Amino acid sequence: MDPIQIAPGIYSVGVADWNIRDFHGYSTDLGTTYNAFLILDEKIVLIDSVKKEFADDLMANIARIVDPRKIDFVVSNHTELDHSGSLARIMHRVGEDKPLYCSKMGAKNLARHFPQKWNYQAVGSGDELKIGKRKLNFLETRMIHWPDSMFTYLAEEGILFSSDGFGQHYAGPERFDDEIGDRIMLHAKKYFANILLLYAAHIEKLIRQVAEMKLDLRMICPDHGVIWRKNPGRIVEAYLKWCRQEPESKAVVIYDTMWHSTEKMAEAIHAGIMAAGVSSKPMHLRTWDRSEVMTEVFDARAVVVGSPTLNNGLFPTVADFLCYMKGLKPRNKIGAAFGSYGWSGEAVKLIENDLADMKIELVQPGLRAQFVPERPILDACHEFGKKIGQAVAGASTAGSQAAAKSAA
Ligand code: FEO
């Protein structure tokens, strides 16, 4: 990925990871980018670095603009290794004694990743760093995405360097939101649903605090994906909406199957939901990656989960997905469980326990079928789906009335 000038004297110098397909358990079908930014003023500043394997590419990109040894300050907005992995190489080249700006937690966390005794300069919200005609302002943004995360703001250009915030796992020819169009919102939503959802309530508060600062926001530069320049407010508004976790009137039927029995149940349940006039998507867990399923769960009202019983427990892919979903703490859902079994049949109860732990309201008693479901059982599945669909429709109507009442 070539370096490009994004504003006078400000360059995007990061790299594309075209071939990554699994980012710690998140499917990255289109790869991702690790963005880094170079600011040339009286002082020269590098904001963030890239994954260790791409250190040479980052150094080459910087060298096309300026001798890396001339960099005066390095800013680390976030410690996770996709952004700090090449710091050792960078600091060695830039100068081990050059100031390395990061949050207080960033200094602690970087020290636990790297043995070098770097010249950490811990900064907090409101701190300012003059770099010549311009200055950088720091803003701690804990849990977007780690406790060390911070944003760096360049007021004179209206640029917010937002680290993981507002990112997307996307690598393509486009470098800006206006070049890719609306489909970037799907990538941004998947990223939010799988990486930041757990912290939604906290992120909403943080974004509202930032909004109250009434920053001149002409560009948002995340560390993954394209830069938001056409209408940066759009992704900020989207985050506020996503943080509220207001579900859409739709259901997702998530399952795995051993001999197609649970699959037959899933199809009949899906048809029943649709018969109630509610959109539904069946998702087989060995066809769909967990992060794609989670993206559907994120804005669905109903989460219906099915598993065969295997060795007195859940099918492994279902256990995997429930563990993943539980960690992300989705809110405002209803749900139900189903599955086929041979003789013991514990899976449905285990799913219900997990859904209840996630505060997902169970709107139907779990539905089990022994061995192969015949017509009467499939009819029961259809009816089960229909009732779930009616519950979704009812919840959506109640939600719309409540919204209209609060707006009135
Ligand atoms: Fe892109 Fe939390 O690292």
Short mmCIF file of C-alpha atoms and ligand atoms in Angstrom, two decimals:
data_model
loop_
_atom_site.label_atom_id
_atom_site.label_comp_id
_atom_site.label_asym_id
_atom_site.label_seq_id
_atom_site.Cartn_x
_atom_site.Cartn_y
_atom_site.Cartn_z
CA MET A 1 0.00 0.00 0.00
CA ASP A 2 1.60 3.26 -1.11
CA PRO A 3 1.83 6.16 1.33
CA ILE A 4 -0.59 8.96 0.49
CA GLN A 5 -0.92 12.56 1.59
CA ILE A 6 -4.27 12.99 3.36
CA ALA A 7 -3.85 16.67 4.34
CA PRO A 8 -0.97 19.15 3.93
CA GLY A 9 2.10 17.47 5.45
CA ILE A 10 0.11 14.52 6.81
CA TYR A 11 0.56 11.06 5.33
CA SER A 12 -1.05 7.69 5.71
CA VAL A 13 1.96 5.34 5.79
CA GLY A 14 0.41 2.07 6.98
CA VAL A 15 0.21 -1.29 5.28
CA ALA A 16 -2.40 -3.69 3.88
CA ASP A 17 -2.59 -7.28 5.09
CA TRP A 18 -4.32 -8.63 1.99
CA ASN A 19 -4.17 -12.28 2.91
CA ILE A 20 -5.20 -12.44 6.55
CA ARG A 21 -8.39 -14.47 6.86
CA ASP A 22 -8.57 -14.95 10.62
CA PHE A 23 -7.95 -12.04 12.95
CA HIS A 24 -7.96 -13.64 16.40
CA GLY A 25 -11.14 -15.52 15.59
CA TYR A 26 -12.79 -12.87 13.38
CA SER A 27 -13.15 -13.73 9.69
CA THR A 28 -11.39 -11.14 7.55
CA ASP A 29 -12.49 -12.26 4.10
CA LEU A 30 -11.18 -9.07 2.50
CA GLY A 31 -8.05 -8.74 4.63
CA THR A 32 -7.39 -5.66 6.73
CA THR A 33 -5.04 -2.71 7.01
CA TYR A 34 -2.82 -1.51 9.83
CA ASN A 35 -2.83 2.25 9.42
CA ALA A 36 -0.09 4.55 10.67
CA PHE A 37 0.24 8.28 10.13
CA LEU A 38 3.16 10.63 9.69
CA ILE A 39 2.87 14.35 10.48
CA LEU A 40 5.53 16.73 9.18
CA ASP A 41 5.70 19.99 11.11
CA GLU A 42 8.61 21.61 12.95
CA LYS A 43 8.61 18.28 14.73
CA ILE A 44 7.99 15.06 12.86
CA VAL A 45 5.54 12.64 14.46
CA LEU A 46 4.64 9.03 13.76
CA ILE A 47 1.24 7.94 15.04
CA ASP A 48 1.00 4.18 15.63
CA SER A 49 2.86 1.39 13.94
CA VAL A 50 1.86 -1.93 12.37
CA LYS A 51 2.03 -5.67 12.94
CA LYS A 52 5.57 -6.98 13.41
CA GLU A 53 5.60 -8.89 10.11
CA PHE A 54 5.03 -5.62 8.22
CA ALA A 55 7.73 -3.54 9.90
CA ASP A 56 9.84 -3.42 6.71
CA ASP A 57 6.89 -2.13 4.66
CA LEU A 58 6.15 0.58 7.22
CA MET A 59 9.79 1.65 7.30
CA ALA A 60 9.88 1.75 3.49
CA ASN A 61 6.71 3.86 3.36
CA ILE A 62 8.10 6.33 5.91
CA ALA A 63 11.43 6.49 4.05
CA ARG A 64 9.63 7.55 0.86
CA ILE A 65 8.62 10.73 2.70
CA VAL A 66 11.32 11.38 5.27
CA ASP A 67 14.39 9.73 6.75
CA PRO A 68 12.91 7.76 9.72
CA ARG A 69 15.81 8.98 11.89
CA LYS A 70 14.31 12.49 11.63
CA ILE A 71 11.12 11.43 13.45
CA ASP A 72 11.02 13.38 16.73
CA PHE A 73 8.06 11.79 18.50
CA VAL A 74 6.22 8.51 18.30
CA VAL A 75 2.62 8.25 19.52
CA SER A 76 1.15 4.87 20.47
CA ASN A 77 -2.62 5.15 20.68
CA HIS A 78 -3.08 1.46 21.53
CA THR A 79 -0.86 -1.37 22.74
CA GLU A 80 -2.41 -4.33 20.90
CA LEU A 81 0.24 -5.93 18.73
CA ASP A 82 -1.42 -5.13 15.40
CA HIS A 83 -0.46 -1.51 16.19
CA SER A 84 2.62 -1.89 18.36
CA GLY A 85 4.19 -5.06 16.95
CA SER A 86 6.81 -3.18 14.93
CA LEU A 87 7.60 -0.60 17.66
CA ALA A 88 10.90 -2.29 18.53
CA ARG A 89 12.06 -1.91 14.93
CA ILE A 90 10.73 1.65 14.71
CA MET A 91 12.27 2.86 17.95
CA HIS A 92 15.59 1.25 17.07
CA ARG A 93 15.64 3.18 13.81
CA VAL A 94 14.09 6.44 15.07
CA GLY A 95 16.22 6.46 18.22
CA GLU A 96 15.63 4.51 21.43
CA ASP A 97 15.66 7.73 23.50
CA LYS A 98 13.04 9.59 21.44
CA PRO A 99 9.82 10.38 23.36
CA LEU A 100 7.11 7.74 23.02
CA TYR A 101 3.72 9.25 23.87
CA CYS A 102 0.96 6.98 25.16
CA SER A 103 -1.63 6.82 27.92
CA LYS A 104 -0.56 5.91 31.47
CA MET A 105 -1.99 2.46 30.95
CA GLY A 106 -0.28 2.37 27.55
CA ALA A 107 3.11 2.90 29.23
CA LYS A 108 2.39 0.03 31.63
CA ASN A 109 1.10 -2.29 28.93
CA LEU A 110 3.86 -1.52 26.42
CA ALA A 111 6.43 -2.22 29.14
CA ARG A 112 4.80 -5.64 29.56
CA HIS A 113 5.20 -6.33 25.84
CA PHE A 114 8.68 -4.93 25.23
CA PRO A 115 11.76 -5.17 27.50
CA GLN A 116 13.34 -1.96 26.14
CA LYS A 117 13.41 0.99 28.55
CA TRP A 118 11.88 3.51 26.18
CA ASN A 119 11.33 7.17 26.98
CA TYR A 120 7.64 6.83 27.78
CA GLN A 121 5.75 10.10 28.06
CA ALA A 122 2.41 9.25 29.64
CA VAL A 123 -0.40 11.62 28.64
CA GLY A 124 -4.05 11.90 29.59
CA SER A 125 -7.19 13.62 28.39
CA GLY A 126 -6.61 17.32 27.89
CA ASP A 127 -2.84 17.04 27.50
CA GLU A 128 -1.36 18.83 24.54
CA LEU A 129 1.83 18.44 22.55
CA LYS A 130 3.08 21.33 20.41
CA ILE A 131 4.74 20.12 17.23
CA GLY A 132 5.31 23.48 15.52
CA LYS A 133 2.48 25.34 13.85
CA ARG A 134 0.14 22.65 15.04
CA LYS A 135 -0.50 20.72 18.22
CA LEU A 136 -1.76 17.31 19.19
CA ASN A 137 -4.41 16.81 21.86
CA PHE A 138 -4.79 13.48 23.60
CA LEU A 139 -8.01 11.91 24.76
CA GLU A 140 -8.10 8.71 26.80
CA THR A 141 -10.64 6.29 25.39
CA ARG A 142 -10.38 3.26 27.66
CA MET A 143 -11.91 0.12 26.20
CA ILE A 144 -11.97 1.35 22.61
CA HIS A 145 -10.53 -1.24 22.56
CA TRP A 146 -8.21 -1.91 25.51
CA PRO A 147 -7.71 -0.04 28.80
CA ASP A 148 -4.71 1.73 27.21
CA SER A 149 -6.55 3.10 24.18
CA MET A 150 -6.52 6.79 23.38
CA PHE A 151 -7.38 9.09 20.49
CA THR A 152 -5.07 11.82 19.21
CA TYR A 153 -6.62 14.97 17.74
CA LEU A 154 -4.98 17.47 15.42
CA ALA A 155 -7.18 20.54 15.82
CA GLU A 156 -5.68 22.67 13.06
CA GLU A 157 -6.65 20.07 10.45
CA GLY A 158 -9.74 18.72 12.22
CA ILE A 159 -8.29 15.20 12.14
CA LEU A 160 -9.02 12.58 14.78
CA PHE A 161 -6.62 9.63 14.87
CA SER A 162 -8.99 7.13 16.45
CA SER A 163 -6.99 3.90 16.70
CA ASP A 164 -9.43 0.94 16.75
CA GLY A 165 -12.46 3.23 17.04
CA PHE A 166 -14.47 3.61 13.81
CA GLY A 167 -12.28 0.98 12.11
CA GLN A 168 -13.20 -1.71 9.63
CA HIS A 169 -11.36 -4.90 8.72
CA TYR A 170 -11.19 -4.11 5.04
CA ALA A 171 -8.35 -3.97 2.54
CA GLY A 172 -9.11 -2.77 -0.97
CA PRO A 173 -8.12 -0.20 -3.55
CA GLU A 174 -10.09 2.50 -1.76
CA ARG A 175 -8.46 4.63 0.92
CA PHE A 176 -11.41 6.88 1.80
CA ASP A 177 -15.08 6.32 2.63
CA ASP A 178 -16.30 8.29 -0.38
CA GLU A 179 -14.35 5.99 -2.70
CA ILE A 180 -16.03 2.83 -1.45
CA GLY A 181 -19.57 4.09 -0.76
CA ASP A 182 -22.22 2.69 1.55
CA ARG A 183 -20.93 -0.87 1.72
CA ILE A 184 -18.20 0.30 4.09
CA MET A 185 -20.92 0.61 6.74
CA LEU A 186 -21.39 -3.18 6.63
CA HIS A 187 -17.70 -3.70 7.38
CA ALA A 188 -17.83 -1.06 10.14
CA LYS A 189 -20.89 -2.74 11.65
CA LYS A 190 -19.27 -6.19 11.64
CA TYR A 191 -16.21 -4.68 13.33
CA PHE A 192 -18.35 -3.01 16.02
CA ALA A 193 -20.45 -6.14 16.60
CA ASN A 194 -17.44 -8.39 17.05
CA ILE A 195 -14.83 -6.17 18.67
CA LEU A 196 -16.50 -3.34 20.55
CA LEU A 197 -20.00 -4.56 21.42
CA LEU A 198 -18.98 -5.66 24.92
CA TYR A 199 -18.11 -2.04 25.73
CA ALA A 200 -21.12 -0.45 24.02
CA ALA A 201 -22.50 1.35 27.08
CA HIS A 202 -19.09 2.76 27.94
CA ILE A 203 -18.37 3.76 24.33
CA GLU A 204 -21.68 5.61 24.12
CA LYS A 205 -20.70 7.72 27.16
CA LEU A 206 -17.26 8.41 25.70
CA ILE A 207 -18.63 9.44 22.32
CA ARG A 208 -21.16 11.73 23.99
CA GLN A 209 -18.31 13.35 25.94
CA VAL A 210 -16.39 13.84 22.69
CA ALA A 211 -19.53 15.25 21.02
CA GLU A 212 -19.88 17.77 23.86
CA MET A 213 -16.36 19.01 23.08
CA LYS A 214 -17.76 20.12 19.68
CA LEU A 215 -14.54 19.23 17.91
CA ASP A 216 -14.14 20.39 14.36
CA LEU A 217 -14.14 16.92 12.80
CA ARG A 218 -13.12 16.98 9.16
CA MET A 219 -11.53 13.57 9.04
CA ILE A 220 -11.44 10.45 11.20
CA CYS A 221 -8.40 8.25 10.67
CA PRO A 222 -8.84 4.81 12.22
CA ASP A 223 -6.05 2.23 12.40
CA HIS A 224 -8.00 -0.26 10.26
CA GLY A 225 -9.69 0.26 6.91
CA VAL A 226 -10.60 3.45 5.12
CA ILE A 227 -10.44 7.03 6.36
CA TRP A 228 -13.74 8.81 7.00
CA ARG A 229 -13.59 12.17 5.22
CA LYS A 230 -16.85 12.60 3.32
CA ASN A 231 -19.03 12.85 6.39
CA PRO A 232 -17.16 11.73 9.52
CA GLY A 233 -20.28 12.51 11.57
CA ARG A 234 -22.01 9.58 9.87
CA ILE A 235 -19.86 6.92 11.52
CA VAL A 236 -20.08 8.74 14.86
CA GLU A 237 -23.90 8.72 14.60
CA ALA A 238 -23.81 5.05 13.56
CA TYR A 239 -21.74 4.23 16.67
CA LEU A 240 -24.24 6.02 18.90
CA LYS A 241 -27.06 4.01 17.33
CA TRP A 242 -25.14 0.73 17.56
CA CYS A 243 -24.27 1.41 21.20
CA ARG A 244 -28.00 1.58 22.02
CA GLN A 245 -28.45 -1.97 20.65
CA GLU A 246 -31.98 -1.37 19.44
CA PRO A 247 -32.77 -4.58 17.55
CA GLU A 248 -34.47 -4.81 14.20
CA SER A 249 -37.57 -6.88 13.63
CA LYS A 250 -35.72 -10.00 12.54
CA ALA A 251 -34.56 -13.39 13.79
CA VAL A 252 -31.50 -15.53 13.30
CA VAL A 253 -31.64 -19.33 13.56
CA ILE A 254 -28.17 -20.61 14.49
CA TYR A 255 -27.44 -24.31 14.48
CA ASP A 256 -25.21 -27.24 13.70
CA THR A 257 -26.28 -30.74 12.86
CA MET A 258 -24.91 -34.31 12.87
CA TRP A 259 -27.30 -36.25 10.62
CA HIS A 260 -29.48 -33.35 9.36
CA SER A 261 -32.14 -33.76 12.06
CA THR A 262 -31.39 -30.49 13.86
CA GLU A 263 -31.05 -28.92 10.41
CA LYS A 264 -34.58 -30.05 9.48
CA MET A 265 -35.84 -28.53 12.71
CA ALA A 266 -33.95 -25.29 11.94
CA GLU A 267 -35.51 -25.05 8.50
CA ALA A 268 -39.03 -25.60 9.83
CA ILE A 269 -38.47 -23.03 12.62
CA HIS A 270 -37.12 -20.54 10.10
CA ALA A 271 -40.19 -21.10 7.88
CA GLY A 272 -42.47 -20.58 10.90
CA ILE A 273 -40.81 -17.27 11.76
CA MET A 274 -41.19 -16.13 8.16
CA ALA A 275 -44.85 -17.24 8.21
CA ALA A 276 -45.35 -14.77 11.06
CA GLY A 277 -44.16 -12.03 8.71
CA VAL A 278 -40.76 -11.62 10.32
CA SER A 279 -37.44 -11.80 8.48
CA SER A 280 -35.28 -14.76 9.49
CA LYS A 281 -31.88 -16.11 8.53
CA PRO A 282 -30.81 -19.71 9.13
CA MET A 283 -27.06 -20.00 9.76
CA HIS A 284 -25.21 -23.31 9.88
CA LEU A 285 -22.18 -22.95 12.11
CA ARG A 286 -19.88 -24.94 9.86
CA THR A 287 -20.82 -22.76 6.87
CA TRP A 288 -20.85 -19.35 8.52
CA ASP A 289 -17.96 -18.03 10.54
CA ARG A 290 -18.79 -17.10 14.15
CA SER A 291 -18.08 -13.41 13.43
CA GLU A 292 -20.55 -13.37 10.52
CA VAL A 293 -23.17 -15.00 12.74
CA MET A 294 -22.45 -12.46 15.48
CA THR A 295 -23.00 -9.62 13.02
CA GLU A 296 -26.50 -10.99 12.34
CA VAL A 297 -27.16 -11.51 16.04
CA PHE A 298 -26.09 -7.92 16.74
CA ASP A 299 -29.19 -6.32 15.26
CA ALA A 300 -31.63 -9.26 15.45
CA ARG A 301 -34.41 -9.29 18.05
CA ALA A 302 -34.59 -13.10 18.26
CA VAL A 303 -31.67 -15.50 18.64
CA VAL A 304 -32.79 -19.10 18.17
CA VAL A 305 -30.07 -21.68 18.77
CA GLY A 306 -30.12 -25.38 17.92
CA SER A 307 -27.72 -28.21 18.69
CA PRO A 308 -27.72 -31.97 18.58
CA THR A 309 -26.66 -33.63 21.82
CA LEU A 310 -23.16 -35.03 21.47
CA ASN A 311 -21.61 -37.01 24.32
CA ASN A 312 -24.15 -35.58 26.77
CA GLY A 313 -23.26 -32.03 25.77
CA LEU A 314 -23.41 -29.41 23.07
CA PHE A 315 -22.09 -29.87 19.57
CA PRO A 316 -18.62 -28.22 19.65
CA THR A 317 -19.38 -25.46 17.13
CA VAL A 318 -22.49 -24.47 19.07
CA ALA A 319 -20.51 -24.40 22.33
CA ASP A 320 -17.90 -22.26 20.56
CA PHE A 321 -20.47 -19.79 19.31
CA LEU A 322 -22.31 -19.51 22.62
CA CYS A 323 -18.99 -18.84 24.37
CA TYR A 324 -18.15 -16.16 21.78
CA MET A 325 -21.57 -14.51 21.97
CA LYS A 326 -21.58 -14.58 25.78
CA GLY A 327 -18.31 -12.63 25.82
CA LEU A 328 -19.74 -9.88 23.64
CA LYS A 329 -22.82 -9.42 25.90
CA PRO A 330 -25.52 -8.57 23.33
CA ARG A 331 -28.56 -6.85 24.85
CA ASN A 332 -32.31 -6.56 24.16
CA LYS A 333 -32.82 -10.05 22.73
CA ILE A 334 -35.40 -12.77 22.98
CA GLY A 335 -34.54 -16.36 22.17
CA ALA A 336 -35.24 -20.06 22.30
CA ALA A 337 -33.43 -23.39 21.96
CA PHE A 338 -34.02 -26.55 19.98
CA GLY A 339 -32.21 -29.70 18.90
CA SER A 340 -32.38 -33.39 18.13
CA TYR A 341 -30.98 -36.13 20.33
CA GLY A 342 -30.60 -39.89 20.49
CA TRP A 343 -31.05 -40.91 24.13
CA SER A 344 -29.91 -38.30 26.70
CA GLY A 345 -30.74 -34.94 25.07
CA GLU A 346 -28.99 -32.41 27.31
CA ALA A 347 -28.11 -29.89 24.57
CA VAL A 348 -31.35 -27.88 24.59
CA LYS A 349 -31.20 -27.29 28.34
CA LEU A 350 -27.54 -26.30 28.08
CA ILE A 351 -28.37 -23.73 25.37
CA GLU A 352 -31.20 -22.35 27.49
CA ASN A 353 -28.87 -21.98 30.45
CA ASP A 354 -26.39 -20.04 28.31
CA LEU A 355 -29.10 -17.82 26.79
CA ALA A 356 -30.47 -17.09 30.26
CA ASP A 357 -26.96 -16.23 31.48
CA MET A 358 -26.83 -13.70 28.64
CA LYS A 359 -30.13 -12.21 29.85
CA ILE A 360 -31.83 -13.33 26.65
CA GLU A 361 -35.51 -13.78 27.44
CA LEU A 362 -36.68 -17.28 26.54
CA VAL A 363 -40.01 -16.87 24.77
CA GLN A 364 -40.67 -20.56 24.07
CA PRO A 365 -39.84 -23.70 26.06
CA GLY A 366 -36.99 -25.61 24.42
CA LEU A 367 -38.01 -27.99 21.65
CA ARG A 368 -36.41 -31.44 21.33
CA ALA A 369 -36.83 -34.19 18.76
CA GLN A 370 -35.57 -37.75 19.20
CA PHE A 371 -33.51 -39.02 16.27
CA VAL A 372 -35.19 -38.01 12.97
CA PRO A 373 -38.02 -35.43 13.17
CA GLU A 374 -41.11 -36.60 11.29
CA ARG A 375 -44.03 -34.46 10.11
CA PRO A 376 -45.72 -33.91 13.51
CA ILE A 377 -42.42 -32.72 15.03
CA LEU A 378 -41.69 -30.51 12.02
CA ASP A 379 -45.17 -29.03 12.33
CA ALA A 380 -44.38 -28.34 15.99
CA CYS A 381 -41.13 -26.67 14.89
CA HIS A 382 -43.06 -24.52 12.42
CA GLU A 383 -45.47 -23.49 15.16
CA PHE A 384 -42.53 -22.85 17.53
CA GLY A 385 -41.01 -20.57 14.87
CA LYS A 386 -44.31 -18.83 14.29
CA LYS A 387 -44.66 -18.00 17.98
CA ILE A 388 -41.12 -16.64 18.05
CA GLY A 389 -41.93 -14.55 14.97
CA GLN A 390 -45.06 -13.23 16.68
CA ALA A 391 -42.99 -12.36 19.76
CA VAL A 392 -40.53 -10.45 17.54
CA ALA A 393 -43.36 -8.59 15.82
CA GLY A 394 -44.98 -7.82 19.19
CA ALA A 395 -41.73 -6.56 20.69
CA SER A 396 -41.11 -4.36 17.65
CA THR A 397 -44.61 -2.87 17.82
CA ALA A 398 -44.19 -2.20 21.56
CA GLY A 399 -40.76 -0.66 20.88
CA SER A 400 -42.13 1.62 18.14
CA GLN A 401 -45.02 2.75 20.36
CA ALA A 402 -42.61 3.48 23.22
CA ALA A 403 -40.35 5.44 20.85
CA ALA A 404 -43.32 7.41 19.46
CA LYS A 405 -44.54 8.14 23.00
CA SER A 406 -41.14 9.36 24.14
CA ALA A 407 -40.85 11.52 20.98
CA ALA A 408 -44.32 13.04 21.53
FE1 FEO B 1 -6.55 -3.15 16.09
FE2 FEO B 1 -7.28 -3.60 19.47
O1 FEO B 1 -6.25 -3.62 17.90
#
